[in-house]
Amino acid sequence: MSYHQWGAQDLTQSRPTATAQVEARPGVVLEDVQSGFVGEILRTEKSGGMHVMVLEDRHGKRRTFPLGFGFHHEGSPVEMVAARAQSATQLRTASGSVRVAGQRARTARASRIWVEGKHDAELVEKVWGDDLRVEGIVVEPLHGVDDLAAAVRDFTPSAGRRLGILVDHLLPGTKEARIAAEAMAVAGAAGNVLIVGHPYVDVWQAVKPCALGLEAWPVIPRGEDWKTGILSRLGWPHSTQADAANGWKRILSGVSTYSDLEPTLLGRVEEVIDFLTAPGAGA
């Protein structure tokens, strides 16, 4: 039995709480309490038999500190501890690329990815968002491609100001194919604009049915509203625009990684990203 707490005590004071532990990973910003040095962790290493971390301040000055107590993180005292090994999934983004630890979002390039609508943009963000922030590429929904040529003309594409455009149902002989050809005829588009597409009526179909527990997407007859028909045959509410929005949320929730999407969409998005990040494609 311990007797060290016996005797007069101030019961109005709260008991001291344990100092929070923070893993020493690149990108974490710390203040060394003793010296006042504030910097971002660049890396950790072993030196003289102990774990140390290298911090760099905003002026580029670097200092090395041992792990342990004596640091503030986000205004609170912390104990810095060695980072645990990450699993394979933590080391990969949802698109399957290698995750860049501690990488800050890059300042946005002048180049852009255009997609047809909000749902397309949300799907691209969910799977490729981490990669696009590293590359500084912004995704913008067009809300339809009927005026695509005019939009490209207003954008004024150039060698340092490229456009990658993802179009639904882009098949030979379709209205979408004609619209794409007109857009590519705009001055400055050649070599600076890339229009790609997938064969699906809507980006919903680019999600593999198995990701939603389905064997296949329902077939909707020509002339019937496609989204309404899909929701109806899945037994989901389908009468209003809000029903369609909620249906998309359910579909999107079934997507975790690139493996939940059809290869025909994966290849086109990767093609666009490569086009926009090629040397000379914009700062």
PDB file of C-alpha atoms in Angstrom:
ATOM      1  CA  MET A   1       0.000   0.000   0.000  1.00  0.00           C
ATOM      2  CA  SER A   2       1.247   3.519  -0.809  1.00  0.00           C
ATOM      3  CA  TYR A   3       0.997   6.231   1.843  1.00  0.00           C
ATOM      4  CA  HIS A   4       2.556   9.115  -0.119  1.00  0.00           C
ATOM      5  CA  GLN A   5      -0.802  10.880  -0.628  1.00  0.00           C
ATOM      6  CA  TRP A   6      -1.750  10.883   3.039  1.00  0.00           C
ATOM      7  CA  GLY A   7      -1.793  14.170   4.923  1.00  0.00           C
ATOM      8  CA  ALA A   8      -3.086  17.632   4.111  1.00  0.00           C
ATOM      9  CA  GLN A   9      -4.079  18.084   0.457  1.00  0.00           C
ATOM     10  CA  ASP A  10      -5.798  20.748  -1.633  1.00  0.00           C
ATOM     11  CA  LEU A  11      -8.752  18.798  -2.958  1.00  0.00           C
ATOM     12  CA  THR A  12      -9.896  21.713  -5.145  1.00  0.00           C
ATOM     13  CA  GLN A  13      -6.994  21.233  -7.540  1.00  0.00           C
ATOM     14  CA  SER A  14      -7.341  18.812 -10.416  1.00  0.00           C
ATOM     15  CA  ARG A  15      -4.902  15.963 -10.700  1.00  0.00           C
ATOM     16  CA  PRO A  16      -2.176  16.454 -13.276  1.00  0.00           C
ATOM     17  CA  THR A  17      -2.947  14.772 -16.584  1.00  0.00           C
ATOM     18  CA  ALA A  18      -0.527  12.637 -18.544  1.00  0.00           C
ATOM     19  CA  THR A  19       1.368  14.411 -21.322  1.00  0.00           C
ATOM     20  CA  ALA A  20       0.090  13.456 -24.754  1.00  0.00           C
ATOM     21  CA  GLN A  21       2.395  11.398 -26.947  1.00  0.00           C
ATOM     22  CA  VAL A  22       2.978  12.431 -30.563  1.00  0.00           C
ATOM     23  CA  GLU A  23       4.745  10.273 -33.144  1.00  0.00           C
ATOM     24  CA  ALA A  24       7.780  11.932 -34.702  1.00  0.00           C
ATOM     25  CA  ARG A  25       6.809  11.973 -38.364  1.00  0.00           C
ATOM     26  CA  PRO A  26       7.928  14.339 -41.155  1.00  0.00           C
ATOM     27  CA  GLY A  27       5.746  17.428 -41.352  1.00  0.00           C
ATOM     28  CA  VAL A  28       4.930  17.710 -37.625  1.00  0.00           C
ATOM     29  CA  VAL A  29       5.667  21.244 -36.352  1.00  0.00           C
ATOM     30  CA  LEU A  30       7.185  21.556 -32.865  1.00  0.00           C
ATOM     31  CA  GLU A  31       8.525  24.174 -30.486  1.00  0.00           C
ATOM     32  CA  ASP A  32      11.505  23.306 -28.284  1.00  0.00           C
ATOM     33  CA  VAL A  33      10.479  24.814 -24.958  1.00  0.00           C
ATOM     34  CA  GLN A  34      14.028  25.435 -23.686  1.00  0.00           C
ATOM     35  CA  SER A  35      15.398  27.264 -26.734  1.00  0.00           C
ATOM     36  CA  GLY A  36      12.180  28.520 -28.336  1.00  0.00           C
ATOM     37  CA  PHE A  37      13.209  26.988 -31.680  1.00  0.00           C
ATOM     38  CA  VAL A  38      10.171  26.242 -33.868  1.00  0.00           C
ATOM     39  CA  GLY A  39      10.508  23.927 -36.813  1.00  0.00           C
ATOM     40  CA  GLU A  40       9.053  21.131 -38.895  1.00  0.00           C
ATOM     41  CA  ILE A  41      10.334  17.576 -38.578  1.00  0.00           C
ATOM     42  CA  LEU A  42      12.312  16.645 -41.671  1.00  0.00           C
ATOM     43  CA  ARG A  43      13.371  13.162 -40.602  1.00  0.00           C
ATOM     44  CA  THR A  44      14.256  10.980 -37.642  1.00  0.00           C
ATOM     45  CA  GLU A  45      17.420   8.922 -37.245  1.00  0.00           C
ATOM     46  CA  LYS A  46      19.563   7.103 -34.709  1.00  0.00           C
ATOM     47  CA  SER A  47      22.625   8.918 -33.388  1.00  0.00           C
ATOM     48  CA  GLY A  48      24.854   7.803 -30.519  1.00  0.00           C
ATOM     49  CA  GLY A  49      22.418   5.037 -29.635  1.00  0.00           C
ATOM     50  CA  MET A  50      19.400   7.344 -29.292  1.00  0.00           C
ATOM     51  CA  HIS A  51      16.543   8.441 -31.522  1.00  0.00           C
ATOM     52  CA  VAL A  52      16.797  12.053 -32.672  1.00  0.00           C
ATOM     53  CA  MET A  53      14.750  14.235 -34.995  1.00  0.00           C
ATOM     54  CA  VAL A  54      15.929  16.960 -37.355  1.00  0.00           C
ATOM     55  CA  LEU A  55      13.785  20.125 -37.344  1.00  0.00           C
ATOM     56  CA  GLU A  56      13.905  22.946 -39.902  1.00  0.00           C
ATOM     57  CA  ASP A  57      12.500  26.421 -39.222  1.00  0.00           C
ATOM     58  CA  ARG A  58      10.950  28.786 -41.761  1.00  0.00           C
ATOM     59  CA  HIS A  59      14.350  30.323 -42.517  1.00  0.00           C
ATOM     60  CA  GLY A  60      15.860  26.949 -43.429  1.00  0.00           C
ATOM     61  CA  LYS A  61      17.897  26.624 -40.216  1.00  0.00           C
ATOM     62  CA  ARG A  62      18.107  23.055 -38.917  1.00  0.00           C
ATOM     63  CA  ARG A  63      18.616  21.689 -35.416  1.00  0.00           C
ATOM     64  CA  THR A  64      18.643  18.178 -33.997  1.00  0.00           C
ATOM     65  CA  PHE A  65      16.798  17.181 -30.826  1.00  0.00           C
ATOM     66  CA  PRO A  66      16.416  13.862 -28.977  1.00  0.00           C
ATOM     67  CA  LEU A  67      12.942  12.380 -28.727  1.00  0.00           C
ATOM     68  CA  GLY A  68      11.162  12.786 -25.412  1.00  0.00           C
ATOM     69  CA  PHE A  69       9.739  15.637 -23.362  1.00  0.00           C
ATOM     70  CA  GLY A  70      10.318  19.386 -23.673  1.00  0.00           C
ATOM     71  CA  PHE A  71       8.270  20.185 -26.774  1.00  0.00           C
ATOM     72  CA  HIS A  72       5.038  21.964 -27.568  1.00  0.00           C
ATOM     73  CA  HIS A  73       2.791  20.819 -30.424  1.00  0.00           C
ATOM     74  CA  GLU A  74      -0.205  22.988 -31.367  1.00  0.00           C
ATOM     75  CA  GLY A  75       0.243  24.917 -28.115  1.00  0.00           C
ATOM     76  CA  SER A  76       0.290  21.939 -25.750  1.00  0.00           C
ATOM     77  CA  PRO A  77       3.184  20.063 -24.090  1.00  0.00           C
ATOM     78  CA  VAL A  78       3.868  16.687 -25.673  1.00  0.00           C
ATOM     79  CA  GLU A  79       6.199  13.739 -25.454  1.00  0.00           C
ATOM     80  CA  MET A  80       7.739  12.910 -28.819  1.00  0.00           C
ATOM     81  CA  VAL A  81       7.987   9.177 -29.452  1.00  0.00           C
ATOM     82  CA  ALA A  82       9.297   7.046 -32.308  1.00  0.00           C
ATOM     83  CA  ALA A  83       6.778   6.551 -35.111  1.00  0.00           C
ATOM     84  CA  ARG A  84       5.224   3.142 -35.396  1.00  0.00           C
ATOM     85  CA  ALA A  85       5.702   1.227 -38.613  1.00  0.00           C
ATOM     86  CA  GLN A  86       2.929   1.991 -41.075  1.00  0.00           C
ATOM     87  CA  SER A  87       0.932  -0.672 -42.819  1.00  0.00           C
ATOM     88  CA  ALA A  88       1.080  -1.114 -46.579  1.00  0.00           C
ATOM     89  CA  THR A  89      -2.275   0.635 -46.967  1.00  0.00           C
ATOM     90  CA  GLN A  90      -1.017   3.670 -45.027  1.00  0.00           C
ATOM     91  CA  LEU A  91       1.973   3.897 -47.367  1.00  0.00           C
ATOM     92  CA  ARG A  92      -0.269   4.077 -50.444  1.00  0.00           C
ATOM     93  CA  THR A  93      -2.850   6.616 -51.521  1.00  0.00           C
ATOM     94  CA  ALA A  94      -6.321   5.576 -52.650  1.00  0.00           C
ATOM     95  CA  SER A  95      -5.049   5.685 -56.242  1.00  0.00           C
ATOM     96  CA  GLY A  96      -2.338   3.128 -55.418  1.00  0.00           C
ATOM     97  CA  SER A  97       0.606   5.528 -55.680  1.00  0.00           C
ATOM     98  CA  VAL A  98       3.272   5.831 -52.988  1.00  0.00           C
ATOM     99  CA  ARG A  99       2.169   8.255 -50.265  1.00  0.00           C
ATOM    100  CA  VAL A 100       4.569  11.175 -49.797  1.00  0.00           C
ATOM    101  CA  ALA A 101       5.010  11.482 -46.020  1.00  0.00           C
ATOM    102  CA  GLY A 102       4.758  15.025 -44.677  1.00  0.00           C
ATOM    103  CA  GLN A 103       4.247  16.493 -48.147  1.00  0.00           C
ATOM    104  CA  ARG A 104       2.376  19.788 -48.118  1.00  0.00           C
ATOM    105  CA  ALA A 105      -0.113  20.663 -50.836  1.00  0.00           C
ATOM    106  CA  ARG A 106       1.612  22.349 -53.751  1.00  0.00           C
ATOM    107  CA  THR A 107       0.566  25.797 -54.928  1.00  0.00           C
ATOM    108  CA  ALA A 108      -2.046  25.261 -57.624  1.00  0.00           C
ATOM    109  CA  ARG A 109      -0.820  25.063 -61.199  1.00  0.00           C
ATOM    110  CA  ALA A 110      -2.405  27.121 -63.943  1.00  0.00           C
ATOM    111  CA  SER A 111      -3.423  23.833 -65.580  1.00  0.00           C
ATOM    112  CA  ARG A 112      -6.749  22.247 -64.648  1.00  0.00           C
ATOM    113  CA  ILE A 113      -8.774  19.048 -64.823  1.00  0.00           C
ATOM    114  CA  TRP A 114     -12.323  19.594 -66.007  1.00  0.00           C
ATOM    115  CA  VAL A 115     -15.031  16.997 -65.430  1.00  0.00           C
ATOM    116  CA  GLU A 116     -18.675  17.039 -66.431  1.00  0.00           C
ATOM    117  CA  GLY A 117     -20.319  17.419 -63.043  1.00  0.00           C
ATOM    118  CA  LYS A 118     -20.140  17.407 -59.280  1.00  0.00           C
ATOM    119  CA  HIS A 119     -20.302  13.623 -58.982  1.00  0.00           C
ATOM    120  CA  ASP A 120     -17.357  13.195 -61.344  1.00  0.00           C
ATOM    121  CA  ALA A 121     -15.356  15.721 -59.314  1.00  0.00           C
ATOM    122  CA  GLU A 122     -16.164  13.991 -56.024  1.00  0.00           C
ATOM    123  CA  LEU A 123     -15.115  10.611 -57.370  1.00  0.00           C
ATOM    124  CA  VAL A 124     -11.816  11.940 -58.730  1.00  0.00           C
ATOM    125  CA  GLU A 125     -11.147  13.703 -55.418  1.00  0.00           C
ATOM    126  CA  LYS A 126     -11.847  10.592 -53.361  1.00  0.00           C
ATOM    127  CA  VAL A 127      -9.432   8.377 -55.307  1.00  0.00           C
ATOM    128  CA  TRP A 128      -6.822  10.820 -56.646  1.00  0.00           C
ATOM    129  CA  GLY A 129      -7.169  13.742 -54.205  1.00  0.00           C
ATOM    130  CA  ASP A 130      -3.925  13.091 -52.304  1.00  0.00           C
ATOM    131  CA  ASP A 131      -1.954  12.832 -55.551  1.00  0.00           C
ATOM    132  CA  LEU A 132      -3.530  15.958 -57.033  1.00  0.00           C
ATOM    133  CA  ARG A 133      -2.704  18.074 -53.970  1.00  0.00           C
ATOM    134  CA  VAL A 134       0.928  16.995 -54.183  1.00  0.00           C
ATOM    135  CA  GLU A 135       0.945  17.946 -57.883  1.00  0.00           C
ATOM    136  CA  GLY A 136      -0.993  21.185 -57.386  1.00  0.00           C
ATOM    137  CA  ILE A 137      -3.795  20.247 -59.783  1.00  0.00           C
ATOM    138  CA  VAL A 138      -7.328  21.537 -59.254  1.00  0.00           C
ATOM    139  CA  VAL A 139     -10.427  19.642 -60.434  1.00  0.00           C
ATOM    140  CA  GLU A 140     -13.345  21.768 -61.636  1.00  0.00           C
ATOM    141  CA  PRO A 141     -16.846  20.558 -62.608  1.00  0.00           C
ATOM    142  CA  LEU A 142     -18.257  21.970 -65.859  1.00  0.00           C
ATOM    143  CA  HIS A 143     -21.917  21.123 -65.118  1.00  0.00           C
ATOM    144  CA  GLY A 144     -22.286  19.845 -68.661  1.00  0.00           C
ATOM    145  CA  VAL A 145     -20.183  19.953 -71.842  1.00  0.00           C
ATOM    146  CA  ASP A 146     -22.596  21.487 -74.352  1.00  0.00           C
ATOM    147  CA  ASP A 147     -20.568  24.743 -74.413  1.00  0.00           C
ATOM    148  CA  LEU A 148     -17.174  23.062 -74.119  1.00  0.00           C
ATOM    149  CA  ALA A 149     -15.598  24.881 -77.078  1.00  0.00           C
ATOM    150  CA  ALA A 150     -16.533  28.270 -75.621  1.00  0.00           C
ATOM    151  CA  ALA A 151     -15.189  27.260 -72.210  1.00  0.00           C
ATOM    152  CA  VAL A 152     -11.871  26.156 -73.724  1.00  0.00           C
ATOM    153  CA  ARG A 153     -11.660  29.413 -75.691  1.00  0.00           C
ATOM    154  CA  ASP A 154     -12.217  31.445 -72.508  1.00  0.00           C
ATOM    155  CA  PHE A 155      -9.544  29.435 -70.691  1.00  0.00           C
ATOM    156  CA  THR A 156      -6.932  30.353 -73.352  1.00  0.00           C
ATOM    157  CA  PRO A 157      -4.830  27.181 -73.144  1.00  0.00           C
ATOM    158  CA  SER A 158      -1.083  27.376 -73.727  1.00  0.00           C
ATOM    159  CA  ALA A 159       2.063  25.357 -73.057  1.00  0.00           C
ATOM    160  CA  GLY A 160       2.082  26.411 -69.393  1.00  0.00           C
ATOM    161  CA  ARG A 161      -1.704  26.431 -69.049  1.00  0.00           C
ATOM    162  CA  ARG A 162      -3.038  23.038 -70.008  1.00  0.00           C
ATOM    163  CA  LEU A 163      -6.449  21.433 -69.759  1.00  0.00           C
ATOM    164  CA  GLY A 164      -7.286  17.791 -69.184  1.00  0.00           C
ATOM    165  CA  ILE A 165     -10.987  17.114 -69.753  1.00  0.00           C
ATOM    166  CA  LEU A 166     -12.885  13.965 -68.768  1.00  0.00           C
ATOM    167  CA  VAL A 167     -16.150  13.446 -70.671  1.00  0.00           C
ATOM    168  CA  ASP A 168     -18.900  10.914 -69.988  1.00  0.00           C
ATOM    169  CA  HIS A 169     -20.063   8.587 -72.800  1.00  0.00           C
ATOM    170  CA  LEU A 170     -17.315   9.635 -75.209  1.00  0.00           C
ATOM    171  CA  LEU A 171     -17.814   7.163 -78.060  1.00  0.00           C
ATOM    172  CA  PRO A 172     -17.385   7.529 -81.840  1.00  0.00           C
ATOM    173  CA  GLY A 173     -20.436   9.062 -83.501  1.00  0.00           C
ATOM    174  CA  THR A 174     -21.968  10.411 -80.274  1.00  0.00           C
ATOM    175  CA  LYS A 175     -22.897  14.001 -79.493  1.00  0.00           C
ATOM    176  CA  GLU A 176     -20.046  14.028 -76.974  1.00  0.00           C
ATOM    177  CA  ALA A 177     -17.534  13.077 -79.687  1.00  0.00           C
ATOM    178  CA  ARG A 178     -18.690  15.984 -81.864  1.00  0.00           C
ATOM    179  CA  ILE A 179     -18.458  18.403 -78.931  1.00  0.00           C
ATOM    180  CA  ALA A 180     -14.940  17.189 -78.152  1.00  0.00           C
ATOM    181  CA  ALA A 181     -13.838  17.674 -81.773  1.00  0.00           C
ATOM    182  CA  GLU A 182     -15.183  21.245 -81.780  1.00  0.00           C
ATOM    183  CA  ALA A 183     -13.312  22.010 -78.552  1.00  0.00           C
ATOM    184  CA  MET A 184     -10.045  20.648 -79.937  1.00  0.00           C
ATOM    185  CA  ALA A 185     -10.381  22.984 -82.939  1.00  0.00           C
ATOM    186  CA  VAL A 186     -10.148  26.049 -80.678  1.00  0.00           C
ATOM    187  CA  ALA A 187      -6.976  28.122 -81.094  1.00  0.00           C
ATOM    188  CA  GLY A 188      -4.286  26.952 -78.676  1.00  0.00           C
ATOM    189  CA  ALA A 189      -5.978  23.622 -77.917  1.00  0.00           C
ATOM    190  CA  ALA A 190      -3.684  21.457 -80.028  1.00  0.00           C
ATOM    191  CA  GLY A 191      -0.978  20.071 -77.773  1.00  0.00           C
ATOM    192  CA  ASN A 192      -2.312  21.917 -74.731  1.00  0.00           C
ATOM    193  CA  VAL A 193      -5.732  20.295 -74.292  1.00  0.00           C
ATOM    194  CA  LEU A 194      -6.385  16.596 -73.816  1.00  0.00           C
ATOM    195  CA  ILE A 195      -9.965  15.325 -73.964  1.00  0.00           C
ATOM    196  CA  VAL A 196     -10.527  11.761 -72.820  1.00  0.00           C
ATOM    197  CA  GLY A 197     -13.647   9.862 -71.921  1.00  0.00           C
ATOM    198  CA  HIS A 198     -15.177   6.670 -70.675  1.00  0.00           C
ATOM    199  CA  PRO A 199     -17.956   4.684 -72.339  1.00  0.00           C
ATOM    200  CA  TYR A 200     -20.474   4.935 -69.497  1.00  0.00           C
ATOM    201  CA  VAL A 201     -23.697   6.932 -69.632  1.00  0.00           C
ATOM    202  CA  ASP A 202     -22.791   8.409 -66.248  1.00  0.00           C
ATOM    203  CA  VAL A 203     -19.773   8.235 -63.956  1.00  0.00           C
ATOM    204  CA  TRP A 204     -21.885   6.175 -61.531  1.00  0.00           C
ATOM    205  CA  GLN A 205     -21.291   3.199 -63.823  1.00  0.00           C
ATOM    206  CA  ALA A 206     -17.524   3.593 -63.469  1.00  0.00           C
ATOM    207  CA  VAL A 207     -17.897   2.213 -59.928  1.00  0.00           C
ATOM    208  CA  LYS A 208     -17.632  -1.566 -60.021  1.00  0.00           C
ATOM    209  CA  PRO A 209     -20.973  -3.194 -59.102  1.00  0.00           C
ATOM    210  CA  CYS A 210     -19.209  -5.497 -56.634  1.00  0.00           C
ATOM    211  CA  ALA A 211     -18.151  -2.440 -54.604  1.00  0.00           C
ATOM    212  CA  LEU A 212     -21.858  -2.007 -53.830  1.00  0.00           C
ATOM    213  CA  GLY A 213     -22.638  -5.670 -53.385  1.00  0.00           C
ATOM    214  CA  LEU A 214     -24.217  -5.934 -56.855  1.00  0.00           C
ATOM    215  CA  GLU A 215     -23.592  -8.478 -59.578  1.00  0.00           C
ATOM    216  CA  ALA A 216     -24.167  -5.897 -62.320  1.00  0.00           C
ATOM    217  CA  TRP A 217     -25.619  -2.457 -62.891  1.00  0.00           C
ATOM    218  CA  PRO A 218     -29.292  -2.560 -63.941  1.00  0.00           C
ATOM    219  CA  VAL A 219     -29.890  -2.014 -67.663  1.00  0.00           C
ATOM    220  CA  ILE A 220     -32.021   1.082 -68.316  1.00  0.00           C
ATOM    221  CA  PRO A 221     -33.963   1.289 -71.613  1.00  0.00           C
ATOM    222  CA  ARG A 222     -33.204   4.177 -73.967  1.00  0.00           C
ATOM    223  CA  GLY A 223     -35.554   7.090 -73.328  1.00  0.00           C
ATOM    224  CA  GLU A 224     -35.851   6.498 -69.577  1.00  0.00           C
ATOM    225  CA  ASP A 225     -33.958   8.817 -67.230  1.00  0.00           C
ATOM    226  CA  TRP A 226     -30.880   6.783 -66.393  1.00  0.00           C
ATOM    227  CA  LYS A 227     -30.317   7.797 -62.776  1.00  0.00           C
ATOM    228  CA  THR A 228     -33.986   7.538 -61.884  1.00  0.00           C
ATOM    229  CA  GLY A 229     -34.098   4.094 -63.477  1.00  0.00           C
ATOM    230  CA  ILE A 230     -31.007   2.926 -61.590  1.00  0.00           C
ATOM    231  CA  LEU A 231     -32.299   4.121 -58.223  1.00  0.00           C
ATOM    232  CA  SER A 232     -35.733   2.607 -58.858  1.00  0.00           C
ATOM    233  CA  ARG A 233     -34.350  -0.815 -59.801  1.00  0.00           C
ATOM    234  CA  LEU A 234     -32.026  -0.812 -56.795  1.00  0.00           C
ATOM    235  CA  GLY A 235     -35.061  -0.188 -54.582  1.00  0.00           C
ATOM    236  CA  TRP A 236     -33.741   3.200 -53.430  1.00  0.00           C
ATOM    237  CA  PRO A 237     -35.785   6.439 -53.222  1.00  0.00           C
ATOM    238  CA  HIS A 238     -35.841   8.005 -56.682  1.00  0.00           C
ATOM    239  CA  SER A 239     -38.539  10.671 -56.917  1.00  0.00           C
ATOM    240  CA  THR A 240     -36.567  13.851 -56.320  1.00  0.00           C
ATOM    241  CA  GLN A 241     -33.201  15.424 -57.017  1.00  0.00           C
ATOM    242  CA  ALA A 242     -32.375  14.958 -53.331  1.00  0.00           C
ATOM    243  CA  ASP A 243     -32.992  11.219 -53.786  1.00  0.00           C
ATOM    244  CA  ALA A 244     -30.458  11.182 -56.612  1.00  0.00           C
ATOM    245  CA  ALA A 245     -27.945  13.066 -54.448  1.00  0.00           C
ATOM    246  CA  ASN A 246     -28.406  10.602 -51.591  1.00  0.00           C
ATOM    247  CA  GLY A 247     -28.145   7.687 -54.003  1.00  0.00           C
ATOM    248  CA  TRP A 248     -24.792   8.991 -55.213  1.00  0.00           C
ATOM    249  CA  LYS A 249     -23.578   9.310 -51.612  1.00  0.00           C
ATOM    250  CA  ARG A 250     -24.378   5.629 -51.095  1.00  0.00           C
ATOM    251  CA  ILE A 251     -22.517   4.722 -54.260  1.00  0.00           C
ATOM    252  CA  LEU A 252     -19.512   6.890 -53.407  1.00  0.00           C
ATOM    253  CA  SER A 253     -19.327   5.392 -49.908  1.00  0.00           C
ATOM    254  CA  GLY A 254     -18.608   2.032 -51.553  1.00  0.00           C
ATOM    255  CA  VAL A 255     -15.422   3.412 -53.115  1.00  0.00           C
ATOM    256  CA  SER A 256     -12.271   3.136 -50.995  1.00  0.00           C
ATOM    257  CA  THR A 257      -9.473   2.739 -53.529  1.00  0.00           C
ATOM    258  CA  TYR A 258      -8.810   2.572 -57.255  1.00  0.00           C
ATOM    259  CA  SER A 259      -9.660  -1.135 -57.183  1.00  0.00           C
ATOM    260  CA  ASP A 260     -13.339  -0.193 -56.751  1.00  0.00           C
ATOM    261  CA  LEU A 261     -13.361   1.558 -60.146  1.00  0.00           C
ATOM    262  CA  GLU A 262     -13.464   0.212 -63.682  1.00  0.00           C
ATOM    263  CA  PRO A 263     -10.110   0.159 -65.541  1.00  0.00           C
ATOM    264  CA  THR A 264     -11.595   2.224 -68.367  1.00  0.00           C
ATOM    265  CA  LEU A 265     -11.935   5.195 -65.998  1.00  0.00           C
ATOM    266  CA  LEU A 266      -8.663   4.595 -64.155  1.00  0.00           C
ATOM    267  CA  GLY A 267      -6.617   4.712 -67.325  1.00  0.00           C
ATOM    268  CA  ARG A 268      -8.206   7.917 -68.567  1.00  0.00           C
ATOM    269  CA  VAL A 269      -7.718   9.828 -65.312  1.00  0.00           C
ATOM    270  CA  GLU A 270      -4.089   8.699 -65.033  1.00  0.00           C
ATOM    271  CA  GLU A 271      -3.574   9.794 -68.646  1.00  0.00           C
ATOM    272  CA  VAL A 272      -4.883  13.265 -67.838  1.00  0.00           C
ATOM    273  CA  ILE A 273      -2.684  13.607 -64.729  1.00  0.00           C
ATOM    274  CA  ASP A 274       0.392  12.561 -66.712  1.00  0.00           C
ATOM    275  CA  PHE A 275      -0.480  15.119 -69.418  1.00  0.00           C
ATOM    276  CA  LEU A 276      -0.812  17.954 -66.905  1.00  0.00           C
ATOM    277  CA  THR A 277       2.337  17.122 -64.946  1.00  0.00           C
ATOM    278  CA  ALA A 278       4.657  16.572 -67.919  1.00  0.00           C
ATOM    279  CA  PRO A 279       7.688  18.899 -68.115  1.00  0.00           C
ATOM    280  CA  GLY A 280       6.621  22.312 -69.359  1.00  0.00           C
ATOM    281  CA  ALA A 281       2.978  21.794 -68.360  1.00  0.00           C
ATOM    282  CA  GLY A 282       2.902  24.724 -65.950  1.00  0.00           C
ATOM    283  CA  ALA A 283       4.526  25.799 -62.708  1.00  0.00           C
TER     284      ALA A 283
END
